[in-house]
């Protein structure tokens, strides 16, 4: 399938599905009317790229019911909330900076360099790494180490499906994800606020875990630049800084990656960064969190962000303090 990746700039705000319509569309799609949904989505895309999407809007992917939340407990945040309150220091440190400035980042074309301990190194177009015919939607809780959280309907594929194509070698114990380095478009990279490029990493079994997700879309649309277009990871049981954005390099290594925040402030951040209400940040408690848009610490933090039953076996025997750093 030849697929032109749209950018969020190609999607007029009139095409962003309002939440009410979105929820009824989800119910509609859940009953399996995928063909009809595809036609509706193609009509919704319209515009100059319409012929390329004649079959369907690939981002209007079916919800995977194994990876969702109880809407009575975890209400979806709105598209507006998810795209206007962001951490993406490449575009500034204020939460509204990414929304203002991330459109300066060119995301087409987009290639990813693959190197290190794998049998298929090289330069890959994003369409070669991610199978756009296999996209699925997952609703995940997202918990930032700063204490706020949201609930997002991401669209993507398991990270495992991408890494399998690259054939990691047995010696590869970790995988790194590097963000785009382009100071001309990302003015934050002209400052020393962090070491650039932003690097994150996972142990191989974490990256291969069914929950670990490679994201290309949000709310049934292409991923907005401020959320890490065109390719970011989301690791829902870890603090948000583990979920690197706008990935241009995947590297397999034998040694533990030196991730950006651990390099920047090793006394406060580490490699593991697993959500745990009992392990406080050195400067604040992690016992409770602020579920946006509320401004109150209105709910208890959950062990592994509520995914403990699925992931705690990865860390058998490891100390909870170690699992923070
Ligand atoms: N990735 C890059 N490249 N640069 C960043 O500053 N911030 C991280 C993470 N990934 C960050 C990044 C942090 S601290 C969080 S909480 C999440 O992105 C925020 O993701 P969101 O803006 O989509 O909610």
XYZ file of C-alpha atoms in Angstrom, residues 17-316:
300
model
C -13.762 14.815 15.499
C -15.632 16.325 18.435
C -15.602 14.017 21.460
C -19.359 13.311 21.321
C -19.174 12.257 17.670
C -15.990 10.350 18.411
C -17.638 8.286 21.131
C -20.601 7.394 18.957
C -18.196 6.532 16.135
C -16.290 4.263 18.507
C -19.470 2.457 19.493
C -20.326 2.150 15.832
C -16.919 0.717 14.970
C -16.972 -1.666 17.900
C -19.880 -3.496 16.349
C -17.637 -4.259 13.412
C -18.796 -1.867 10.697
C -15.205 -1.344 9.616
C -16.000 -0.905 5.925
C -18.588 1.792 6.513
C -16.317 3.536 8.988
C -13.532 3.505 6.416
C -15.724 5.210 3.823
C -16.886 7.801 6.319
C -13.294 8.472 7.314
C -12.186 8.787 3.690
C -14.908 11.355 3.133
C -13.816 13.186 6.262
C -10.233 13.418 5.027
C -11.101 14.953 1.636
C -8.797 17.725 0.434
C -5.667 17.448 -1.695
C -4.628 14.071 -0.339
C -8.033 12.470 -0.817
C -7.048 10.001 -3.571
C -4.322 8.541 -1.369
C -6.881 7.858 1.310
C -9.543 6.590 -1.079
C -9.662 3.261 0.735
C -9.815 4.501 4.297
C -8.326 6.832 6.828
C -5.763 4.478 8.397
C -5.880 6.336 11.701
C -9.565 5.542 12.225
C -8.390 2.206 13.553
C -10.505 -0.221 15.564
C -10.251 -0.111 19.328
C -8.391 -3.083 20.777
C -10.719 -3.997 23.661
C -7.840 -5.647 25.568
C -6.162 -2.268 25.960
C -8.695 0.183 27.225
C -9.932 1.679 30.495
C -13.174 1.741 32.440
C -14.742 5.023 31.277
C -16.568 5.308 34.607
C -13.189 5.533 36.355
C -10.918 6.990 33.678
C -12.672 9.551 31.534
C -10.995 10.299 28.202
C -9.322 13.676 28.073
C -10.426 15.827 25.177
C -8.373 16.306 22.016
C -7.920 19.923 23.022
C -6.548 18.996 26.468
C -4.167 16.361 25.092
C -2.774 18.692 22.436
C -2.488 21.925 24.400
C -0.743 20.792 27.602
C 2.497 19.104 26.586
C 6.060 18.418 27.549
C 8.318 18.683 24.501
C 11.299 20.715 25.641
C 12.608 20.971 22.087
C 9.892 23.640 21.691
C 10.188 25.331 25.076
C 9.535 24.476 28.696
C 6.085 26.005 29.082
C 3.220 23.536 28.710
C 1.677 25.595 25.918
C 4.933 26.074 23.943
C 4.701 22.786 21.983
C 1.192 23.643 20.775
C 2.459 27.035 19.607
C 5.743 26.075 18.026
C 5.784 22.370 17.092
C 4.249 23.060 13.666
C 7.737 24.335 12.707
C 8.976 20.732 12.704
C 8.863 19.133 9.233
C 7.607 15.564 9.586
C 7.393 14.570 5.907
C 9.426 12.764 4.718
C 10.472 10.905 7.879
C 13.127 8.238 8.124
C 14.442 6.251 11.073
C 18.065 5.095 11.349
C 18.424 1.638 12.840
C 21.787 0.526 14.189
C 23.550 -1.486 16.871
C 22.970 -5.140 17.670
C 20.435 -6.214 15.053
C 20.480 -8.078 11.762
C 18.573 -5.456 9.763
C 20.288 -2.102 10.336
C 19.607 0.716 7.879
C 17.534 3.757 7.096
C 13.796 3.074 7.056
C 10.867 5.162 5.876
C 8.342 5.294 8.687
C 5.835 3.447 6.474
C 8.296 0.540 6.277
C 8.625 0.267 10.040
C 4.963 0.663 10.966
C 2.357 -1.457 9.238
C -0.401 1.102 8.646
C -2.823 -1.681 7.724
C -2.487 -3.069 11.251
C -3.099 0.106 13.245
C -5.208 -0.231 16.368
C -6.531 2.158 18.945
C -5.653 1.816 22.632
C -6.830 3.965 25.489
C -3.989 4.429 27.972
C -3.471 6.319 31.203
C -0.490 8.669 30.964
C 1.232 9.739 34.209
C 3.909 12.409 34.203
C 6.534 12.345 36.952
C 5.515 15.958 37.679
C 2.246 14.650 39.135
C -0.368 15.208 36.397
C -2.114 12.541 34.367
C -4.443 12.181 31.388
C -6.237 9.442 29.465
C -5.440 9.280 25.749
C -6.834 7.296 22.806
C -3.619 6.554 20.904
C -3.414 4.884 17.492
C -0.428 2.715 16.647
C 1.106 -0.746 16.701
C 2.900 -2.758 19.403
C 6.572 -1.731 19.583
C 7.348 -5.442 19.261
C 5.916 -5.501 15.724
C 8.449 -2.824 14.728
C 11.453 -4.315 16.539
C 10.774 -7.814 15.180
C 11.308 -6.463 11.639
C 14.775 -5.291 12.695
C 15.784 -8.677 14.098
C 17.543 -7.772 17.351
C 20.463 -10.062 18.155
C 20.598 -12.178 21.324
C 23.302 -9.854 22.702
C 20.916 -6.860 22.532
C 19.722 -6.256 26.078
C 18.349 -2.729 25.620
C 16.932 -0.515 22.920
C 17.342 3.252 22.609
C 14.952 5.710 20.956
C 16.422 9.036 19.797
C 14.417 12.154 19.010
C 14.979 14.361 15.962
C 17.886 16.819 16.296
C 17.061 19.890 14.211
C 17.765 23.112 16.104
C 16.636 25.187 13.103
C 13.104 23.944 13.659
C 13.324 23.167 17.386
C 14.593 26.280 19.109
C 14.770 24.549 22.514
C 17.745 22.632 21.122
C 19.654 25.922 20.924
C 19.453 26.082 24.716
C 21.191 23.928 27.298
C 17.991 23.023 29.123
C 18.632 19.344 28.257
C 21.328 17.442 26.395
C 20.214 16.939 22.801
C 18.992 14.860 21.161
C 16.465 13.557 23.700
C 17.187 9.855 24.245
C 15.098 7.255 25.988
C 15.531 3.524 26.344
C 13.980 0.286 27.528
C 15.205 -3.153 28.475
C 14.375 -5.498 25.574
C 11.702 -7.402 27.490
C 10.019 -4.101 28.387
C 10.069 -2.970 24.768
C 8.673 -6.328 23.627
C 5.904 -6.285 26.253
C 2.395 -6.267 24.713
C 1.561 -2.952 26.449
C 4.526 -1.066 24.949
C 3.059 0.960 22.087
C 4.452 2.755 19.010
C 2.134 5.691 18.384
C 1.316 7.395 15.061
C -2.172 8.773 15.739
C -4.505 10.298 18.297
C -8.291 10.379 18.394
C -8.532 8.640 15.024
C -6.335 11.269 13.315
C -2.680 11.670 12.491
C -0.535 12.377 15.585
C -0.167 16.138 16.167
C 3.397 17.466 16.143
C 3.230 18.578 19.785
C 2.502 14.973 20.825
C 5.548 13.623 18.981
C 4.635 13.222 15.309
C 5.070 11.214 13.300
C 6.341 8.456 15.569
C 6.566 8.267 19.370
C 6.435 5.557 21.970
C 4.070 5.314 24.913
C 4.944 3.112 27.880
C 1.898 3.445 30.114
C 3.287 1.888 33.311
C 6.254 4.292 33.411
C 6.496 8.003 34.045
C 5.868 10.015 30.902
C 9.476 11.029 30.275
C 10.188 7.436 29.175
C 7.876 7.967 26.188
C 10.213 9.654 23.696
C 8.745 11.679 20.843
C 9.493 12.217 17.136
C 11.816 9.215 16.897
C 14.537 9.186 14.216
C 16.869 6.532 15.518
C 16.466 3.085 17.080
C 19.633 1.552 18.478
C 20.110 -1.877 20.058
C 22.738 -2.118 22.783
C 24.224 -4.465 25.319
C 24.554 -1.754 27.957
C 21.901 0.295 29.726
C 21.111 3.480 27.755
C 21.935 6.828 29.321
C 18.535 8.423 29.006
C 18.273 12.193 28.871
C 16.665 12.942 32.234
C 18.948 10.502 34.074
C 21.950 12.277 32.543
C 20.488 15.695 33.282
C 19.520 15.173 36.943
C 20.693 11.767 38.179
C 19.687 12.550 41.751
C 16.041 12.863 40.653
C 15.544 10.665 37.582
C 16.800 7.305 36.450
C 16.416 4.640 33.826
C 13.498 2.579 35.196
C 10.961 5.282 36.121
C 8.164 2.878 37.014
C 5.121 4.579 38.531
C 4.911 3.836 42.256
C 2.869 5.781 44.836
C 5.252 4.679 47.607
C 8.441 6.058 46.105
C 8.483 9.826 46.243
C 10.340 12.119 43.933
C 13.089 13.742 46.055
C 11.159 17.036 45.936
C 7.507 15.941 46.028
C 5.202 13.100 46.989
C 4.023 10.691 44.303
C 1.193 9.307 46.469
C -1.495 11.260 44.616
C -1.896 12.739 41.164
C -3.769 15.498 39.361
C -6.048 14.091 36.678
C -6.361 16.964 34.241
C -8.367 19.100 33.664
C -8.804 19.196 37.434
C -6.122 21.172 39.220
C -6.454 19.200 42.443
C -4.475 16.155 43.535
C -7.745 14.354 43.065
C -6.818 10.672 42.894
C -4.342 8.179 44.329
C -1.401 7.167 42.161
C -1.606 3.499 41.145
C 1.285 1.050 41.277
C 2.688 0.767 37.746
C 0.011 3.318 36.840
C -2.659 0.624 37.222
C -0.909 -1.926 34.973
C 0.775 -3.919 37.781
C -1.002 -7.197 36.978
C 0.453 -7.066 33.470
C 3.991 -5.855 34.109
C 5.166 -6.563 37.645
C 6.583 -9.970 36.670
C 9.166 -8.071 34.563
C 10.708 -6.770 37.770
C 10.635 -9.776 40.109
